[in-house]
Tab-separated table of C-alpha atoms in Angstrom:
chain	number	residue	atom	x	y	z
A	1	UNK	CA	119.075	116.617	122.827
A	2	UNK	CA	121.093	113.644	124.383
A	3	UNK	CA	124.297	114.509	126.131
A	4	UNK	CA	127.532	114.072	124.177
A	5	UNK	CA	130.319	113.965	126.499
A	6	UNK	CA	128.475	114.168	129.590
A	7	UNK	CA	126.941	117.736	128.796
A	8	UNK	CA	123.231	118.113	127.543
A	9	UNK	CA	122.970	119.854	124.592
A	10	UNK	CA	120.370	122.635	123.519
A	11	UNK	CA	119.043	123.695	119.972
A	12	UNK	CA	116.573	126.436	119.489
A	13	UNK	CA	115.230	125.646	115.921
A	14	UNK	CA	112.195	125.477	114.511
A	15	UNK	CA	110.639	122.123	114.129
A	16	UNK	CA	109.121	123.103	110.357
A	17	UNK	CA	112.697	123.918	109.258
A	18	UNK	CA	114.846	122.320	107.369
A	19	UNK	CA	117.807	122.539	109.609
A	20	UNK	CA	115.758	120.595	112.679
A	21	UNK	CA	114.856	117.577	109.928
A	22	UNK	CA	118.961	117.566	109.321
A	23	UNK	CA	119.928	118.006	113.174
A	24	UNK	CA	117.591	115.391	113.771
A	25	UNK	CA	119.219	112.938	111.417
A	26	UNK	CA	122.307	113.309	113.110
A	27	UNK	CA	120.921	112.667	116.595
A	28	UNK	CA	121.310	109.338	118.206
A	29	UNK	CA	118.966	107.088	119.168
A	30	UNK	CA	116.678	108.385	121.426
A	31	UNK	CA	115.007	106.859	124.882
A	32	UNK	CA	112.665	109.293	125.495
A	33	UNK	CA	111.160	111.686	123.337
A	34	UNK	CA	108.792	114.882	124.971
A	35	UNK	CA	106.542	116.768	122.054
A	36	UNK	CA	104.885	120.345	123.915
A	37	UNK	CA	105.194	122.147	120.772
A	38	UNK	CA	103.610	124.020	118.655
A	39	UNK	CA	100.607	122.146	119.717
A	40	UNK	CA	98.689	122.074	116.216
A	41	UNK	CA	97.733	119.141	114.846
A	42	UNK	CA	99.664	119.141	111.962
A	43	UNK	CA	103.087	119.544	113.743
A	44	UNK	CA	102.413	116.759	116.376
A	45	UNK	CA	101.309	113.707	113.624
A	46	UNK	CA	104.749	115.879	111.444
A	47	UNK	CA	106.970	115.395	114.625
A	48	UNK	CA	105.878	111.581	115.805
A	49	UNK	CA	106.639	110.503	111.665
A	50	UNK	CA	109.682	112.449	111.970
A	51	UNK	CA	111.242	111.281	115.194
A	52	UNK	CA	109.623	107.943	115.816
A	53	UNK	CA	112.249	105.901	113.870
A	54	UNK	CA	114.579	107.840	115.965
A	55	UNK	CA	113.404	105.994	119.209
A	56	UNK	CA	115.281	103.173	120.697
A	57	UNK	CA	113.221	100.103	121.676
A	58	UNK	CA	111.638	100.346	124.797
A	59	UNK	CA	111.539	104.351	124.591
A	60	UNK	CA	108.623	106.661	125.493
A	61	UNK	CA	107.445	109.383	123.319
A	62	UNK	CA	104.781	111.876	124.771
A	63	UNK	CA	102.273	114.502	123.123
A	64	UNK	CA	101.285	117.120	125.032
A	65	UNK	CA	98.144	119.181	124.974
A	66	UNK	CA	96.626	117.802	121.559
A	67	UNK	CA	94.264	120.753	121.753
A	68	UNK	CA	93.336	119.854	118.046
A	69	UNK	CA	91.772	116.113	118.269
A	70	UNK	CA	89.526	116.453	115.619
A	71	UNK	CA	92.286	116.917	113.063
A	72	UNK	CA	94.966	114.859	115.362
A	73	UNK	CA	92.872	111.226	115.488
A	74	UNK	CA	92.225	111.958	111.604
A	75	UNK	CA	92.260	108.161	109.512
A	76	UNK	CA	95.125	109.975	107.710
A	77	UNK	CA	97.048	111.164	110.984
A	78	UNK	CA	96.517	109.183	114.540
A	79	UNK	CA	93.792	107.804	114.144
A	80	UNK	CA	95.028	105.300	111.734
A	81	UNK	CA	97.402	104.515	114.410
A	82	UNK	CA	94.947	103.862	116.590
A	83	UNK	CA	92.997	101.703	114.060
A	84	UNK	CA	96.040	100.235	112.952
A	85	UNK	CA	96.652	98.781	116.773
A	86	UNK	CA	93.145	97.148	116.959
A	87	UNK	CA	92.952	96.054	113.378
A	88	UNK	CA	95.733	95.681	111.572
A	89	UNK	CA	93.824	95.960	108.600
A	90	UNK	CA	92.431	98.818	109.296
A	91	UNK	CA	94.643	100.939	107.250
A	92	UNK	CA	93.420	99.034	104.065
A	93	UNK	CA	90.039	99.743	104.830
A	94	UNK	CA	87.036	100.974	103.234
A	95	UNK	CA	86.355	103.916	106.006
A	96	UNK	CA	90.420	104.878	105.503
A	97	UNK	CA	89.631	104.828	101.462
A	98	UNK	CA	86.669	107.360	101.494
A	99	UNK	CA	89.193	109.465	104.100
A	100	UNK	CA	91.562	109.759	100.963
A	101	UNK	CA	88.857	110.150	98.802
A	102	UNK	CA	87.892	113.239	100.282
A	103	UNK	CA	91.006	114.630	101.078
A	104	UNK	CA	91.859	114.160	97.333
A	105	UNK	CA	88.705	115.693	96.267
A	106	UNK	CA	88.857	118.315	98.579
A	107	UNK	CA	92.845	119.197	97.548
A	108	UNK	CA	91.711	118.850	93.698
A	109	UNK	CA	88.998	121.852	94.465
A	110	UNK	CA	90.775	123.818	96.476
A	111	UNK	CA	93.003	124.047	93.537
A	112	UNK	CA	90.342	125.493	91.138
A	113	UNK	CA	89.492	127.614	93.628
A	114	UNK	CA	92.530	129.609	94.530
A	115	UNK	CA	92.759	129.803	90.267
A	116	UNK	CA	89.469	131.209	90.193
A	117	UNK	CA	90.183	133.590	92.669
A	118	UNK	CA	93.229	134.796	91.495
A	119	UNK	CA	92.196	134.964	88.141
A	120	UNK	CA	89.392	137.322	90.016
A	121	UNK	CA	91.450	139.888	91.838
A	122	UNK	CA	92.979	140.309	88.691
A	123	UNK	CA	89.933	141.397	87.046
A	124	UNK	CA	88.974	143.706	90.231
A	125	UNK	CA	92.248	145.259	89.956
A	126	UNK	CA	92.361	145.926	86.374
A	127	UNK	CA	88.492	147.430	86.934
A	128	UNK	CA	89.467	149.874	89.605
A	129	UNK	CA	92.569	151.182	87.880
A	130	UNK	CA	90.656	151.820	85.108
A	131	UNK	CA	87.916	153.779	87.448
A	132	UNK	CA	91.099	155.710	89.176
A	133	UNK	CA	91.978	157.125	85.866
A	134	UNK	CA	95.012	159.205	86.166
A	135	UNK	CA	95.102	159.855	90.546
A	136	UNK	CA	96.991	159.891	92.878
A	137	UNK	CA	96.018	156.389	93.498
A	138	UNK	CA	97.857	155.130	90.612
A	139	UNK	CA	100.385	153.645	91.858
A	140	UNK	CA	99.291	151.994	94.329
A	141	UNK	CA	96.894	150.231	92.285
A	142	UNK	CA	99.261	149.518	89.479
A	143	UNK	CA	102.024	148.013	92.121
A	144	UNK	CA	98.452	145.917	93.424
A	145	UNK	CA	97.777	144.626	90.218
A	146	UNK	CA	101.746	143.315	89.647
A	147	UNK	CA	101.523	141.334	92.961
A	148	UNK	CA	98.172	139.981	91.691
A	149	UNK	CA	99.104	139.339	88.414
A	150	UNK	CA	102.531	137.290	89.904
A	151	UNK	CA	100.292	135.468	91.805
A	152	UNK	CA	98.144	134.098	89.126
A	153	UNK	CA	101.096	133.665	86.758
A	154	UNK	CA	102.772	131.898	89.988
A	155	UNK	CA	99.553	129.299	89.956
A	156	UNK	CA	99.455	129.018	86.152
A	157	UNK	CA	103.257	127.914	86.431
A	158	UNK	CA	102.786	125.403	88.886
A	159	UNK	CA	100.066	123.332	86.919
A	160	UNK	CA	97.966	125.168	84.839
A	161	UNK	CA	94.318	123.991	83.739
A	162	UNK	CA	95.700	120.540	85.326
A	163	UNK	CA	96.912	122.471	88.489
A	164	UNK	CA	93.527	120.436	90.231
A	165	UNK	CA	95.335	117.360	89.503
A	166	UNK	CA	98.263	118.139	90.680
A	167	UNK	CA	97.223	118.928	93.908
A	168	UNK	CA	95.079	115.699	94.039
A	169	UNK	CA	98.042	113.798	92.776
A	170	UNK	CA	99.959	116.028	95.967
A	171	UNK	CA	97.517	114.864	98.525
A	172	UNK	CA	96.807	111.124	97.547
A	173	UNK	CA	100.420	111.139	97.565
A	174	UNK	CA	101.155	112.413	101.381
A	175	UNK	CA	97.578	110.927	102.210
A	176	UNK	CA	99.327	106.939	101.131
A	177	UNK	CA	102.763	108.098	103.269
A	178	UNK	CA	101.186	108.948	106.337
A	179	UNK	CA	98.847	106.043	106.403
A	180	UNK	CA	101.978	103.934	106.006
A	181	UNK	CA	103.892	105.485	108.724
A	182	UNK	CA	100.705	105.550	110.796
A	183	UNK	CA	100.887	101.352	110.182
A	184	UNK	CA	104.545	100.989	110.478
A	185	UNK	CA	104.102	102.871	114.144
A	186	UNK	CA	101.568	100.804	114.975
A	187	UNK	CA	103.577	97.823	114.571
A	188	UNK	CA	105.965	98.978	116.756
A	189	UNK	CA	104.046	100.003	119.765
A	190	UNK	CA	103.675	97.672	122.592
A	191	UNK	CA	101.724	99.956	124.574
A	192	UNK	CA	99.646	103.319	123.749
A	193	UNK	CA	97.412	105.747	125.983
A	194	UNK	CA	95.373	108.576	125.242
A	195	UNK	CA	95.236	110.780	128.497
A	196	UNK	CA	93.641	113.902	128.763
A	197	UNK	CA	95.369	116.459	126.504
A	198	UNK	CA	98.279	113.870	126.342
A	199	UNK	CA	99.150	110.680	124.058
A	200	UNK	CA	101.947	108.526	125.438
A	201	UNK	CA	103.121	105.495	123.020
A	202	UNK	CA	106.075	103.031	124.575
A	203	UNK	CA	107.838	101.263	121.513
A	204	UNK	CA	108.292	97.650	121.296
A	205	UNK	CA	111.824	96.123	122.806
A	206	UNK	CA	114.445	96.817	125.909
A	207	UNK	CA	113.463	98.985	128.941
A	208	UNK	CA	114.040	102.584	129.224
A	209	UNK	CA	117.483	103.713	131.028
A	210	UNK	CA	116.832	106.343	133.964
């Protein structure tokens, strides 16, 4: 983190945690900003939304080892950045639209699925304690069943026979956020390079101090 007082300061947290989104609200600006993670995917497009706005003008941020590109240069992660910097319109597009459509699709029957599945093991459970009878097996099956049965009542809690559109609603929602942020970062970069393993964006303004 930037020196306060002349001294650098170091935090060990963990970058899905709650306590790194609060320390990193309390940071100040920032002129250069290195990401060598986690290295998934997920926590690199999480991180650059995160600490972006954090970034003076002028600053550098860097990605390391994007070892997941596939996922990375999604139209609903990077790659909307990277459409968003030769088209400007490309976030409103028809290609980005079918993206959400199938990410909402694909969160809607996921949904069903995990209920199905759950409702399942349930069933398997109940079937084998019956088999077991009265052995010494008992309890472990009973104690199997209670987690099982928690976990379906858990799912049935969160949504129901609706729970599919939940999760759709869920994922159009984040799907619509990180195709704005992916604009609004496009916007803002006056210069952006894919490398190999490596993505280095320099934001619009004033020069970096060294």
């Amino acid at each position: 983190a930037p020196s306060r007082g002349g001294e650098p300061q170091t935090h060990e947290l963990d970058t899905a945690s709650e306590a790194f989104v609060s320390l990193v609200a309390r940071l100040p600006r920032l002129h250069i900003v290195l990401d060598d993670g986690d290295h998934t995917a997920l926590s690199q497009w999480r991180l650059l939304r995160l600490l972006w706005p954090r970034l003076l003008p002028g600053g550098v941020y860097v990605i390391e080892d994007v070892v997941q590109p596939g996922a990375f240069f999604a139209p609903s992660a990077f790659g909307a950045v990277l459409g968003a910097v030769a088209n400007e319109s490309y976030p409103r597009s028809a290609e980005v639209n079918r993206e959400r459509e199938r990410v909402v699709s694909a969160a809607r029957a996921a949904a069903v699925a995990e209920v199905e599945h759950a409702r399942r093991a349930v069933a398997h459970a109940t079937a084998a304690r019956e088999r077991a009878g009265d052995g010494r097996d008992r309890a472990a099956i009973e104690s199997a069943i209670a987690a099982k049965v928690s976990a379906l009542e858990a799912l049935e809690a969160e949504g129901g026979p609706r729970i599919g559109e939940r999760r759709a609603r869920a994922a159009a929602r984040e799907f619509d956020a990180s195709v704005q942020s992916a604009a609004a970062l496009a916007a803002e970069a006056e210069n952006l390079e894919v490398r190999r393993m490596c993505v280095v964006i320099r934001k619009k303004g004033g020069g970096v101090r060294t």
